[in-house]
mmCIF file of C-alpha atoms in Angstrom:
data_model
loop_
_atom_site.group_PDB
_atom_site.id
_atom_site.type_symbol
_atom_site.label_atom_id
_atom_site.label_comp_id
_atom_site.label_asym_id
_atom_site.label_seq_id
_atom_site.Cartn_x
_atom_site.Cartn_y
_atom_site.Cartn_z
ATOM 1 C CA MET A 1 -31.416 -35.858 -130.817
ATOM 2 C CA SER A 2 -27.806 -36.101 -131.305
ATOM 3 C CA ILE A 3 -25.661 -38.884 -129.917
ATOM 4 C CA TRP A 4 -24.309 -37.013 -126.838
ATOM 5 C CA GLY A 5 -28.245 -36.598 -125.630
ATOM 6 C CA LYS A 6 -28.811 -40.306 -125.930
ATOM 7 C CA ILE A 7 -25.202 -41.695 -124.005
ATOM 8 C CA ILE A 8 -26.495 -39.480 -120.712
ATOM 9 C CA GLY A 9 -29.722 -41.009 -120.833
ATOM 10 C CA GLY A 10 -31.158 -43.020 -117.776
ATOM 11 C CA THR A 11 -30.898 -46.794 -119.481
ATOM 12 C CA ALA A 12 -27.669 -46.079 -121.441
ATOM 13 C CA GLY A 13 -25.297 -47.197 -118.795
ATOM 14 C CA PHE A 14 -27.369 -50.471 -118.016
ATOM 15 C CA ALA A 15 -27.745 -51.171 -121.640
ATOM 16 C CA LEU A 16 -24.518 -50.821 -123.005
ATOM 17 C CA GLY A 17 -22.916 -52.988 -120.029
ATOM 18 C CA GLY A 18 -19.394 -53.474 -119.475
ATOM 19 C CA PRO A 19 -16.823 -50.676 -118.224
ATOM 20 C CA LEU A 20 -18.146 -48.152 -120.714
ATOM 21 C CA GLY A 21 -21.723 -48.774 -119.210
ATOM 22 C CA ALA A 22 -20.040 -48.377 -115.697
ATOM 23 C CA ILE A 23 -19.046 -44.865 -116.357
ATOM 24 C CA LEU A 24 -22.123 -43.732 -118.282
ATOM 25 C CA GLY A 25 -24.156 -45.473 -115.456
ATOM 26 C CA ALA A 26 -21.997 -43.196 -112.511
ATOM 27 C CA ALA A 27 -22.288 -39.973 -115.082
ATOM 28 C CA ALA A 28 -26.159 -40.736 -114.765
ATOM 29 C CA GLY A 29 -26.545 -41.121 -111.326
ATOM 30 C CA HIS A 30 -26.849 -44.937 -111.126
ATOM 31 C CA LEU A 31 -24.648 -47.096 -108.579
ATOM 32 C CA VAL A 32 -21.542 -48.458 -110.244
ATOM 33 C CA ASP A 33 -21.642 -51.301 -108.192
ATOM 34 C CA LYS A 34 -24.944 -52.522 -109.588
ATOM 35 C CA ILE A 35 -24.156 -51.754 -112.700
ATOM 36 C CA LYS A 36 -20.904 -53.651 -112.695
ATOM 37 C CA THR A 37 -22.972 -56.576 -110.937
ATOM 38 C CA ILE A 38 -25.706 -56.682 -113.748
ATOM 39 C CA ALA A 39 -23.486 -55.478 -116.704
ATOM 40 C CA SER A 40 -20.053 -56.485 -116.627
ATOM 41 C CA ASP A 41 -18.143 -58.797 -119.390
ATOM 42 C CA PRO A 42 -17.085 -62.081 -117.968
ATOM 43 C CA ARG A 43 -14.298 -62.054 -120.942
ATOM 44 C CA LEU A 44 -12.883 -58.544 -118.945
ATOM 45 C CA GLY A 45 -12.841 -60.300 -115.418
ATOM 46 C CA GLY A 46 -16.434 -59.909 -114.337
ATOM 47 C CA SER A 47 -19.337 -62.131 -113.878
ATOM 48 C CA GLY A 48 -22.563 -60.581 -115.069
ATOM 49 C CA THR A 49 -24.318 -60.264 -118.714
ATOM 50 C CA TYR A 50 -22.587 -58.442 -121.334
ATOM 51 C CA TYR A 51 -25.138 -56.997 -123.946
ATOM 52 C CA SER A 52 -23.469 -56.935 -127.629
ATOM 53 C CA ASP A 53 -26.401 -56.026 -129.588
ATOM 54 C CA GLN A 54 -29.156 -53.631 -130.244
ATOM 55 C CA THR A 55 -31.814 -56.206 -129.388
ATOM 56 C CA ASN A 56 -31.036 -55.111 -125.704
ATOM 57 C CA PHE A 57 -31.653 -51.591 -125.848
ATOM 58 C CA THR A 58 -34.512 -49.269 -125.398
ATOM 59 C CA GLY A 59 -35.732 -45.971 -126.875
ATOM 60 C CA GLY A 60 -34.149 -47.125 -129.892
ATOM 61 C CA GLN A 61 -30.559 -46.533 -128.702
ATOM 62 C CA ASP A 62 -27.880 -47.757 -130.918
ATOM 63 C CA PRO A 63 -25.367 -49.664 -128.776
ATOM 64 C CA ARG A 64 -22.626 -49.369 -131.753
ATOM 65 C CA GLN A 65 -23.041 -45.316 -131.696
ATOM 66 C CA ILE A 66 -23.236 -45.065 -127.916
ATOM 67 C CA ALA A 67 -19.935 -47.319 -127.389
ATOM 68 C CA PHE A 68 -18.114 -45.283 -129.931
ATOM 69 C CA ALA A 69 -18.903 -42.254 -129.215
ATOM 70 C CA THR A 70 -18.423 -42.892 -125.470
ATOM 71 C CA GLY A 71 -15.266 -44.969 -125.838
ATOM 72 C CA VAL A 72 -13.650 -42.164 -127.625
ATOM 73 C CA VAL A 73 -14.741 -39.698 -124.455
ATOM 74 C CA ILE A 74 -13.297 -42.088 -122.193
ATOM 75 C CA LEU A 75 -10.383 -43.202 -123.664
ATOM 76 C CA ALA A 76 -9.339 -39.246 -124.380
ATOM 77 C CA ALA A 77 -10.296 -38.734 -120.575
ATOM 78 C CA LYS A 78 -7.532 -41.461 -119.650
ATOM 79 C CA MET A 79 -5.162 -39.870 -122.433
ATOM 80 C CA ALA A 80 -5.278 -36.804 -120.614
ATOM 81 C CA LYS A 81 -3.716 -38.136 -117.541
ATOM 82 C CA VAL A 82 -0.629 -39.540 -119.089
ATOM 83 C CA ASP A 83 1.266 -35.741 -119.275
ATOM 84 C CA GLY A 84 -0.183 -34.368 -116.493
ATOM 85 C CA HIS A 85 -2.690 -31.689 -117.853
ATOM 86 C CA VAL A 86 -5.456 -30.828 -120.129
ATOM 87 C CA SER A 87 -4.814 -27.779 -122.370
ATOM 88 C CA ARG A 88 -7.173 -25.152 -123.568
ATOM 89 C CA ASP A 89 -6.411 -26.276 -126.849
ATOM 90 C CA GLU A 90 -7.248 -30.234 -126.178
ATOM 91 C CA ILE A 91 -10.350 -28.845 -124.814
ATOM 92 C CA ASP A 92 -11.616 -27.187 -127.785
ATOM 93 C CA ALA A 93 -10.438 -29.949 -130.257
ATOM 94 C CA PHE A 94 -12.662 -32.172 -127.916
ATOM 95 C CA LYS A 95 -16.043 -30.199 -128.843
ATOM 96 C CA ARG A 96 -14.866 -29.531 -132.142
ATOM 97 C CA VAL A 97 -13.934 -33.181 -133.360
ATOM 98 C CA PHE A 98 -17.214 -34.219 -131.325
ATOM 99 C CA HIS A 99 -19.751 -31.752 -132.563
ATOM 100 C CA ILE A 100 -20.939 -31.270 -129.066
ATOM 101 C CA PRO A 101 -23.812 -28.819 -129.081
ATOM 102 C CA PRO A 102 -23.804 -26.315 -125.957
ATOM 103 C CA SER A 103 -26.629 -28.168 -124.281
ATOM 104 C CA GLU A 104 -24.767 -31.086 -124.004
ATOM 105 C CA VAL A 105 -21.512 -29.807 -123.115
ATOM 106 C CA LYS A 106 -21.628 -30.370 -119.274
ATOM 107 C CA ASN A 107 -23.102 -33.801 -119.661
ATOM 108 C CA VAL A 108 -20.232 -34.809 -121.818
ATOM 109 C CA GLY A 109 -18.012 -33.263 -119.347
ATOM 110 C CA ARG A 110 -19.423 -35.480 -116.830
ATOM 111 C CA VAL A 111 -18.591 -38.410 -118.418
ATOM 112 C CA PHE A 112 -15.087 -36.996 -119.265
ATOM 113 C CA ASP A 113 -14.706 -36.388 -115.486
ATOM 114 C CA MET A 114 -15.794 -39.328 -114.426
ATOM 115 C CA ALA A 115 -13.277 -41.250 -116.705
ATOM 116 C CA LYS A 116 -10.177 -39.063 -116.045
ATOM 117 C CA ALA A 117 -11.120 -39.247 -111.863
ATOM 118 C CA SER A 118 -11.442 -43.296 -112.034
ATOM 119 C CA PRO A 119 -8.788 -45.325 -110.547
ATOM 120 C CA GLU A 120 -8.981 -47.858 -113.502
ATOM 121 C CA GLY A 121 -6.505 -48.127 -116.002
ATOM 122 C CA PHE A 122 -7.515 -47.475 -119.804
ATOM 123 C CA GLU A 123 -7.315 -50.940 -120.683
ATOM 124 C CA PRO A 124 -10.638 -52.857 -119.822
ATOM 125 C CA TYR A 125 -12.535 -49.892 -121.994
ATOM 126 C CA ALA A 126 -10.133 -50.525 -124.920
ATOM 127 C CA GLN A 127 -11.012 -54.177 -124.437
ATOM 128 C CA GLN A 128 -14.712 -53.858 -124.825
ATOM 129 C CA ILE A 129 -14.596 -51.337 -127.500
ATOM 130 C CA ALA A 130 -11.919 -53.847 -129.717
ATOM 131 C CA MET A 131 -14.763 -56.556 -128.538
ATOM 132 C CA MET A 132 -17.461 -54.650 -130.102
ATOM 133 C CA PHE A 133 -16.178 -53.347 -132.958
ATOM 134 C CA ARG A 134 -14.130 -56.545 -133.538
ATOM 135 C CA GLY A 135 -13.153 -57.305 -137.020
ATOM 136 C CA GLU A 136 -14.555 -53.668 -138.247
ATOM 137 C CA ARG A 137 -11.073 -52.030 -138.615
ATOM 138 C CA ALA A 138 -12.079 -48.693 -140.364
ATOM 139 C CA LEU A 139 -14.233 -48.526 -137.271
ATOM 140 C CA LEU A 140 -11.799 -49.065 -134.660
ATOM 141 C CA GLU A 141 -9.146 -46.836 -136.557
ATOM 142 C CA GLY A 142 -11.638 -43.969 -136.508
ATOM 143 C CA ILE A 143 -11.696 -43.984 -132.944
ATOM 144 C CA LEU A 144 -7.592 -44.060 -132.778
ATOM 145 C CA GLU A 145 -7.892 -41.228 -135.750
ATOM 146 C CA ALA A 146 -10.107 -39.028 -132.887
ATOM 147 C CA LEU A 147 -8.009 -39.400 -129.854
ATOM 148 C CA TYR A 148 -5.140 -38.463 -132.508
ATOM 149 C CA GLN A 149 -6.585 -35.256 -133.299
ATOM 150 C CA ILE A 150 -7.226 -34.279 -129.697
ATOM 151 C CA ALA A 151 -3.743 -35.297 -128.541
ATOM 152 C CA MET A 152 -2.063 -32.617 -131.605
ATOM 153 C CA ALA A 153 -4.311 -30.202 -130.671
ATOM 154 C CA ASP A 154 -1.709 -28.023 -129.066
ATOM 155 C CA GLY A 155 0.513 -28.612 -131.951
ATOM 156 C CA GLU A 156 2.732 -31.491 -130.621
ATOM 157 C CA LEU A 157 2.464 -35.150 -129.325
ATOM 158 C CA HIS A 158 3.780 -35.425 -126.027
ATOM 159 C CA PRO A 159 5.875 -38.987 -125.947
ATOM 160 C CA ALA A 160 3.706 -40.297 -123.421
ATOM 161 C CA GLU A 161 0.896 -39.913 -125.267
ATOM 162 C CA LYS A 162 2.388 -41.405 -128.219
ATOM 163 C CA ASP A 163 3.102 -44.300 -125.997
ATOM 164 C CA TYR A 164 -0.514 -44.659 -124.593
ATOM 165 C CA LEU A 165 -2.225 -44.241 -128.589
ATOM 166 C CA LYS A 166 0.176 -47.211 -129.378
ATOM 167 C CA LYS A 167 -0.983 -49.528 -126.669
ATOM 168 C CA VAL A 168 -4.564 -48.656 -127.722
ATOM 169 C CA ALA A 169 -3.875 -49.696 -131.312
ATOM 170 C CA HIS A 170 -2.238 -52.715 -129.988
ATOM 171 C CA ILE A 171 -5.512 -53.727 -127.793
ATOM 172 C CA PHE A 172 -7.539 -52.910 -130.978
ATOM 173 C CA GLY A 173 -5.308 -55.381 -133.020
ATOM 174 C CA PHE A 174 -3.682 -53.267 -134.716
ATOM 175 C CA ALA A 175 0.241 -53.930 -135.979
ATOM 176 C CA ASP A 176 3.289 -51.706 -135.610
ATOM 177 C CA MET A 177 2.891 -50.910 -139.188
ATOM 178 C CA ASP A 178 -0.839 -49.836 -139.086
ATOM 179 C CA PHE A 179 -0.308 -47.716 -136.361
ATOM 180 C CA ASP A 180 2.686 -45.935 -137.764
ATOM 181 C CA ARG A 181 0.275 -45.064 -140.728
ATOM 182 C CA VAL A 182 -2.158 -43.559 -138.540
ATOM 183 C CA HIS A 183 0.732 -41.654 -136.685
ATOM 184 C CA GLN A 184 2.012 -40.201 -139.800
ATOM 185 C CA ALA A 185 -1.017 -38.951 -140.998
ATOM 186 C CA HIS A 186 -1.447 -36.892 -138.143
ATOM 187 C CA THR A 187 2.318 -35.771 -137.169
ATOM 188 C CA SER A 188 4.444 -35.719 -140.160
ATOM 189 C CA SER A 189 5.327 -32.026 -141.531
ATOM 190 C CA ASN A 190 5.499 -33.030 -145.208
ATOM 191 C CA ARG A 191 2.630 -35.147 -147.157
ATOM 192 C CA PRO A 192 2.119 -38.548 -145.586
ATOM 193 C CA ASP A 193 3.838 -41.368 -147.775
ATOM 194 C CA PRO A 194 1.066 -42.218 -150.331
ATOM 195 C CA TYR A 195 2.221 -46.114 -150.167
ATOM 196 C CA GLN A 196 2.138 -46.024 -146.715
ATOM 197 C CA GLN A 197 -1.426 -44.876 -146.690
ATOM 198 C CA LEU A 198 -2.785 -47.222 -148.644
ATOM 199 C CA GLY A 199 -1.065 -49.953 -146.226
ATOM 200 C CA LEU A 200 1.615 -51.016 -148.936
ATOM 201 C CA THR A 201 5.209 -50.666 -150.103
ATOM 202 C CA ARG A 202 6.590 -48.957 -153.269
ATOM 203 C CA ASP A 203 7.271 -52.400 -154.423
ATOM 204 C CA ALA A 204 3.859 -53.209 -154.800
ATOM 205 C CA SER A 205 2.329 -53.925 -157.977
ATOM 206 C CA ASP A 206 -0.184 -51.833 -160.051
ATOM 207 C CA GLU A 207 -2.687 -54.069 -159.631
ATOM 208 C CA GLU A 208 -2.502 -54.525 -155.880
ATOM 209 C CA LEU A 209 -2.639 -50.649 -155.403
ATOM 210 C CA LYS A 210 -5.528 -50.516 -157.405
ATOM 211 C CA ALA A 211 -7.495 -53.385 -154.991
ATOM 212 C CA ALA A 212 -6.085 -51.546 -152.055
ATOM 213 C CA HIS A 213 -7.364 -48.302 -152.998
ATOM 214 C CA ARG A 214 -10.795 -49.899 -153.986
ATOM 215 C CA LYS A 215 -11.046 -51.769 -150.689
ATOM 216 C CA LEU A 216 -9.960 -48.997 -148.626
ATOM 217 C CA SER A 217 -12.701 -46.448 -150.341
ATOM 218 C CA ARG A 218 -15.319 -49.212 -149.834
ATOM 219 C CA GLU A 219 -14.420 -49.730 -146.173
ATOM 220 C CA ASN A 220 -14.072 -45.828 -145.085
ATOM 221 C CA HIS A 221 -16.863 -44.491 -147.138
ATOM 222 C CA PRO A 222 -19.090 -42.281 -144.585
ATOM 223 C CA ASP A 223 -22.293 -43.637 -145.546
ATOM 224 C CA ALA A 224 -20.444 -47.161 -144.836
ATOM 225 C CA LEU A 225 -18.948 -46.079 -141.358
ATOM 226 C CA MET A 226 -22.740 -44.962 -140.169
ATOM 227 C CA ALA A 227 -24.473 -47.922 -141.163
ATOM 228 C CA LYS A 228 -21.807 -50.169 -139.145
ATOM 229 C CA GLY A 229 -22.018 -47.602 -136.007
ATOM 230 C CA MET A 230 -19.774 -44.528 -136.666
ATOM 231 C CA PRO A 231 -22.091 -41.645 -135.210
ATOM 232 C CA PRO A 232 -23.196 -39.051 -137.764
ATOM 233 C CA GLU A 233 -20.983 -36.403 -135.347
ATOM 234 C CA PHE A 234 -17.995 -37.902 -136.839
ATOM 235 C CA ILE A 235 -18.747 -37.927 -140.292
ATOM 236 C CA ALA A 236 -16.489 -35.011 -140.732
ATOM 237 C CA GLN A 237 -13.315 -36.897 -139.635
ATOM 238 C CA ALA A 238 -14.263 -39.813 -142.058
ATOM 239 C CA ASN A 239 -14.503 -37.282 -144.640
ATOM 240 C CA ASP A 240 -10.965 -36.348 -143.978
ATOM 241 C CA LYS A 241 -9.577 -39.968 -143.876
ATOM 242 C CA MET A 242 -11.246 -40.351 -147.105
ATOM 243 C CA ALA A 243 -9.549 -37.550 -148.606
ATOM 244 C CA ARG A 244 -6.048 -38.579 -147.384
ATOM 245 C CA ILE A 245 -6.792 -42.289 -149.333
ATOM 246 C CA ASN A 246 -8.003 -40.398 -152.593
ATOM 247 C CA ALA A 247 -4.797 -37.977 -152.466
ATOM 248 C CA ALA A 248 -2.481 -41.251 -151.952
ATOM 249 C CA TRP A 249 -4.199 -42.997 -154.972
ATOM 250 C CA ASP A 250 -3.923 -40.023 -156.818
ATOM 251 C CA GLN A 251 -0.319 -39.201 -156.353
ATOM 252 C CA ILE A 252 0.521 -42.813 -157.020
ATOM 253 C CA SER A 253 -1.430 -43.238 -160.245
ATOM 254 C CA LYS A 254 0.237 -39.960 -161.381
ATOM 255 C CA GLU A 255 3.732 -41.268 -160.661
ATOM 256 C CA ARG A 256 3.195 -44.462 -162.105
ATOM 257 C CA GLY A 257 0.768 -43.779 -164.809
ATOM 258 C CA ILE A 258 -2.077 -45.901 -163.819
ATOM 259 C CA ARG A 259 -5.308 -45.298 -165.732
#
């Protein structure tokens, strides 16, 4: 079963807990108040139990995969509100990035609509994701990258969308330079700056560049990301990022004659 079939399961909302679980529970027909009572995170202002490990899940559901996929859907829905409309291109990009099978489009759309209609801001959802993936920068950046692909589907980034994405990045713990790197990769009409893509400046030494490339390659390898919680449906996106990292290294190593 794809991740999209799992997240609409009857127990997914209760098992995940927190704001993300409340939306899933509502989409599955549960009472939102009951979910918030038993599953809200005290660190987000609630008073119930926060489920943060796989032992609380039933039916073989992977909480990190569900959190990753649900987080992207909900944050995409909240992003759709900032410029006042959802374009056809954005909808098509949503389906393409997420690899949603026709049989699950309606259910995923229900989660999207629930999140879009919710009066709550995006912050509690982004905060829960940041806590579940604390220390996993590559996974958090993967969520940000997916949101960028959706925002850029119509060929431009609305200023309000950029502001929204920057706020999400800050909640995820990214500094401005980290956000700028992702922003440049998705919006630059020219080839992204290779040094920036490796998280360094042009005065970095060859050894520093080699180490950065090895670290990024290890952290962003699709197999490593899947093992840490990225759903298989997002692996094409992970491959694109690896291609950018390797292209940046190839350009730098050729310019410097690094072997």
